[in-house]
C-alpha cells in the first residue's frame, strides 16, 4: 500500500483521485494532518502552482505527497482562464460565478468565436524529498449553457470530444476519469511509482 497526502481541500478531486489510483493507494488530506488553512497558489504557471501546493504540505509534514493544478484554456479567449481558472470571477473559488463569467466572456466574442477548449493538469509528486511532475490534458468545447449535475468546477459546461455532446456533468464518474486531464496525469504518476517498487 502506497500512502500519500493529496494537497487539496476539494472533495471532488479527492474522490476522483481515489477512484483513479485504486486500492493500492491510501490518500490522506492536509486536514487529516492538521493543515486546515487554504494552501497558497500564487505562481504564473500550472507547474509552479502544483509544485507550490505539494511543497507546502511536504515542508510541514515531511510526508510523501502530491498536488495537482488545473487550467481551462478556451480558444476564443486566447487561452483564458488558464492558470486563473479557480479565481476567474472572484477570489472565492465560486464554481457557479466562474461559469457565468466564462459564458458571458465567450458570448461577447460573437457567434463565430471558437468554443474549442481543453483542460491541462500538472501533478507534482514529492517522494522521499525529490520532485517529479506529470501532465495530462482533455480536449473539448464549451457548451452554450450548463447541463448535468455530476462533477464540480466547469464540468457542467465542458463537452469532451468523445461522448456525443454530453457535458462532463452528464457522464459517469468512471467515464470522466477514463479521459480526463487528472486521470491521465495521475495514471502516469501511479505507473511511475509502481516502476520504482
Ligand atoms: P485548481 O487545480 O484547483 O486550481 O483548479 C482550477 C479551476 O479549475 C477550479 O475552479 C476547478 O474547479 C477547475 N477544475 C479543476 N479540475 C476540474 C475538472 O476536472 N472539471 C471541472 N473543473 C475543474
Coordinates of C-alpha atoms and ligand atoms in Angstrom, one line a residue:
X1 CA 0.0 0.0 0.0
X2 CA 1.4 3.4 -1.0
X3 CA 0.4 6.2 1.4
X4 CA 0.4 9.7 0.0
X5 CA -1.0 13.1 1.1
X6 CA -3.1 14.7 -1.6
X7 CA -2.6 18.5 -1.1
X8 CA -6.2 19.5 -1.8
X9 CA -9.3 20.7 0.1
X10 CA -11.5 19.9 -3.0
X11 CA -13.7 16.8 -2.2
X12 CA -14.5 16.3 -5.9
X13 CA -10.8 16.0 -6.7
X14 CA -10.1 13.7 -3.7
X15 CA -12.9 11.3 -4.8
X16 CA -11.6 11.3 -8.4
X17 CA -8.0 10.6 -7.3
X18 CA -9.1 7.7 -5.1
X19 CA -11.0 6.1 -7.9
X20 CA -8.2 6.7 -10.5
X21 CA -5.4 5.4 -8.3
X22 CA -7.4 2.5 -6.9
X23 CA -6.9 0.2 -3.9
X24 CA -3.1 0.2 -4.0
X25 CA -3.0 3.7 -2.6
X26 CA -4.2 5.3 0.7
X27 CA -4.8 9.0 0.4
X28 CA -4.6 11.4 3.3
X29 CA -5.7 15.0 3.2
X30 CA -3.9 18.1 4.6
X31 CA -6.8 18.3 7.1
X32 CA -6.0 14.8 8.3
X33 CA -2.6 16.2 9.3
X34 CA -3.8 19.4 10.9
X35 CA -3.4 21.7 7.9
X36 CA -6.7 23.5 7.7
X37 CA -5.8 26.8 6.1
X38 CA -6.1 27.3 2.3
X39 CA -2.9 26.3 0.6
X40 CA -1.5 29.3 -1.4
X41 CA -1.2 29.1 -5.2
X42 CA 0.5 32.3 -6.4
X43 CA 2.6 31.0 -9.4
X44 CA 2.3 32.1 -13.0
X45 CA 2.1 28.6 -14.4
X46 CA 0.3 25.3 -13.6
X47 CA 3.7 23.7 -12.9
X48 CA 4.6 26.4 -10.4
X49 CA 1.3 26.2 -8.6
X50 CA 1.3 22.5 -8.5
X51 CA 4.8 22.5 -7.0
X52 CA 3.9 25.2 -4.5
X53 CA 1.0 23.2 -3.2
X54 CA 2.9 20.0 -2.9
X55 CA 5.9 21.7 -1.3
X56 CA 3.6 23.4 1.3
X57 CA 2.5 20.1 2.5
X58 CA 5.9 18.5 2.3
X59 CA 7.6 21.3 4.3
X60 CA 5.0 21.0 7.1
X61 CA 4.7 17.2 7.3
X62 CA 7.7 15.6 5.7
X63 CA 5.3 13.1 4.1
X64 CA 5.3 11.8 0.6
X65 CA 2.6 13.9 -1.1
X66 CA 1.3 15.2 -4.4
X67 CA -0.8 18.2 -5.7
X68 CA -2.5 19.0 -8.9
X69 CA -3.1 22.3 -10.6
X70 CA -5.5 22.5 -13.5
X71 CA -6.3 25.2 -16.0
X72 CA -9.1 25.5 -18.6
X73 CA -8.0 27.1 -21.9
X74 CA -10.6 28.5 -24.3
X75 CA -9.5 29.3 -27.8
X76 CA -11.6 32.4 -28.4
X77 CA -10.4 33.8 -25.1
X78 CA -6.8 33.3 -26.1
X79 CA -6.3 30.6 -23.6
X80 CA -8.1 32.2 -20.6
X81 CA -9.0 31.5 -17.9
X82 CA -5.9 29.2 -17.9
X83 CA -3.8 29.4 -14.7
X84 CA -6.5 31.7 -13.2
X85 CA -9.3 29.2 -13.6
X86 CA -10.1 28.8 -9.9
X87 CA -10.4 32.6 -9.3
X88 CA -11.8 33.7 -12.7
X89 CA -14.9 35.5 -11.4
X90 CA -13.7 36.3 -7.8
X91 CA -11.3 35.3 -5.1
X92 CA -13.8 32.9 -3.6
X93 CA -13.5 29.7 -5.7
X94 CA -17.2 30.1 -6.7
X95 CA -17.8 27.5 -9.4
X96 CA -21.2 29.0 -10.5
X97 CA -19.8 32.5 -10.7
X98 CA -16.8 31.3 -12.7
X99 CA -19.2 29.6 -15.2
X100 CA -21.4 32.7 -15.5
X101 CA -18.3 34.8 -16.3
X102 CA -16.9 32.2 -18.8
X103 CA -20.2 32.0 -20.8
X104 CA -20.5 35.8 -20.8
X105 CA -16.9 36.4 -22.0
X106 CA -17.4 33.8 -24.8
X107 CA -20.8 35.4 -25.7
X108 CA -19.0 38.8 -26.1
X109 CA -16.8 37.3 -28.8
X110 CA -19.8 36.8 -31.1
X111 CA -21.4 33.7 -32.8
X112 CA -18.4 32.7 -34.9
X113 CA -16.0 32.5 -32.0
X114 CA -14.3 29.2 -31.4
X115 CA -15.6 27.4 -28.3
X116 CA -12.8 24.8 -28.5
X117 CA -11.2 24.3 -25.1
X118 CA -9.0 22.0 -23.1
X119 CA -8.2 21.2 -19.5
X120 CA -4.5 20.9 -18.7
X121 CA -3.3 19.4 -15.5
X122 CA 0.1 19.2 -13.8
X123 CA 0.6 16.8 -10.9
X124 CA 3.6 17.3 -8.7
X125 CA 4.7 14.3 -6.7
X126 CA 7.3 14.7 -3.8
X127 CA 8.6 11.3 -2.8
X128 CA 11.5 10.9 -0.4
X129 CA 12.1 14.7 -0.8
X130 CA 12.5 14.5 -4.6
X131 CA 10.2 16.2 -7.1
X132 CA 8.5 14.7 -10.2
X133 CA 5.9 16.2 -12.4
X134 CA 3.3 14.5 -14.7
X135 CA 0.9 16.2 -17.2
X136 CA -2.5 15.4 -18.7
X137 CA -5.0 17.1 -21.0
X138 CA -8.5 16.7 -22.2
X139 CA -9.9 18.3 -25.4
X140 CA -13.4 19.5 -25.9
X141 CA -15.6 22.6 -26.2
X142 CA -17.7 24.9 -24.1
X143 CA -21.5 24.4 -24.2
X144 CA -23.7 27.5 -24.5
X145 CA -25.4 26.7 -21.2
X146 CA -25.0 24.5 -18.1
X147 CA -26.1 20.9 -18.3
X148 CA -25.9 18.0 -15.8
X149 CA -25.4 17.7 -12.1
X150 CA -22.3 15.5 -11.6
X151 CA -18.7 16.5 -11.0
X152 CA -17.5 20.0 -10.0
X153 CA -16.0 23.2 -11.3
X154 CA -16.5 23.8 -15.0
X155 CA -17.9 20.2 -15.6
X156 CA -21.5 21.4 -16.4
X157 CA -20.2 23.4 -19.4
X158 CA -17.3 21.3 -20.7
X159 CA -18.2 19.0 -23.6
X160 CA -15.4 16.5 -24.2
X161 CA -14.8 15.5 -27.8
X162 CA -15.6 11.8 -27.2
X163 CA -19.1 11.4 -25.6
X164 CA -21.5 12.5 -28.2
X165 CA -22.1 16.1 -27.0
X166 CA -22.7 15.4 -23.3
X167 CA -21.1 17.6 -20.7
X168 CA -18.7 16.1 -18.1
X169 CA -21.5 16.7 -15.6
X170 CA -23.8 14.3 -17.6
X171 CA -21.4 11.3 -17.9
X172 CA -20.5 8.8 -15.2
X173 CA -17.5 9.4 -12.9
X174 CA -15.8 6.4 -14.5
X175 CA -16.3 7.9 -18.0
X176 CA -14.9 11.2 -16.9
X177 CA -11.9 9.7 -15.1
X178 CA -11.1 7.5 -18.2
X179 CA -10.4 10.5 -20.4
X180 CA -9.7 13.4 -18.0
X181 CA -6.7 15.6 -17.6
X182 CA -6.4 14.4 -13.9
X183 CA -6.9 10.8 -14.9
X184 CA -4.1 11.0 -17.4
X185 CA -1.6 12.7 -15.1
X186 CA -2.4 10.5 -12.1
X187 CA -2.2 7.3 -14.1
X188 CA 1.3 8.4 -15.2
X189 CA 2.2 9.1 -11.6
X190 CA 0.9 5.7 -10.5
X191 CA 2.8 3.9 -13.3
X192 CA 6.0 5.7 -12.3
X193 CA 5.6 4.9 -8.7
X194 CA 4.9 1.2 -9.4
X195 CA 8.1 1.2 -11.6
X196 CA 10.1 2.3 -8.6
X197 CA 9.0 -0.6 -6.3
Ligands
LIG1 P1 -7.2 24.1 -9.3 O1 -6.4 23.0 -9.9 O2 -7.9 23.6 -8.1 O3 -6.5 25.4 -9.1 O4 -8.4 24.2 -10.4 C1 -8.6 25.4 -11.2 C2 -10.0 25.5 -11.5 O5 -10.4 24.6 -12.5 C3 -11.0 25.4 -10.4 O6 -12.1 26.3 -10.5 C4 -11.5 24.0 -10.5 O7 -12.8 23.8 -10.0 C5 -11.5 23.8 -12.0 N1 -11.3 22.4 -12.3 C6 -10.2 21.7 -12.0 N2 -10.4 20.4 -12.4 C7 -11.6 20.4 -13.0 C8 -12.4 19.3 -13.5 O8 -12.0 18.1 -13.6 N3 -13.6 19.6 -14.0 C9 -14.0 20.9 -14.0 N4 -13.4 21.9 -13.4 C10 -12.2 21.6 -12.9

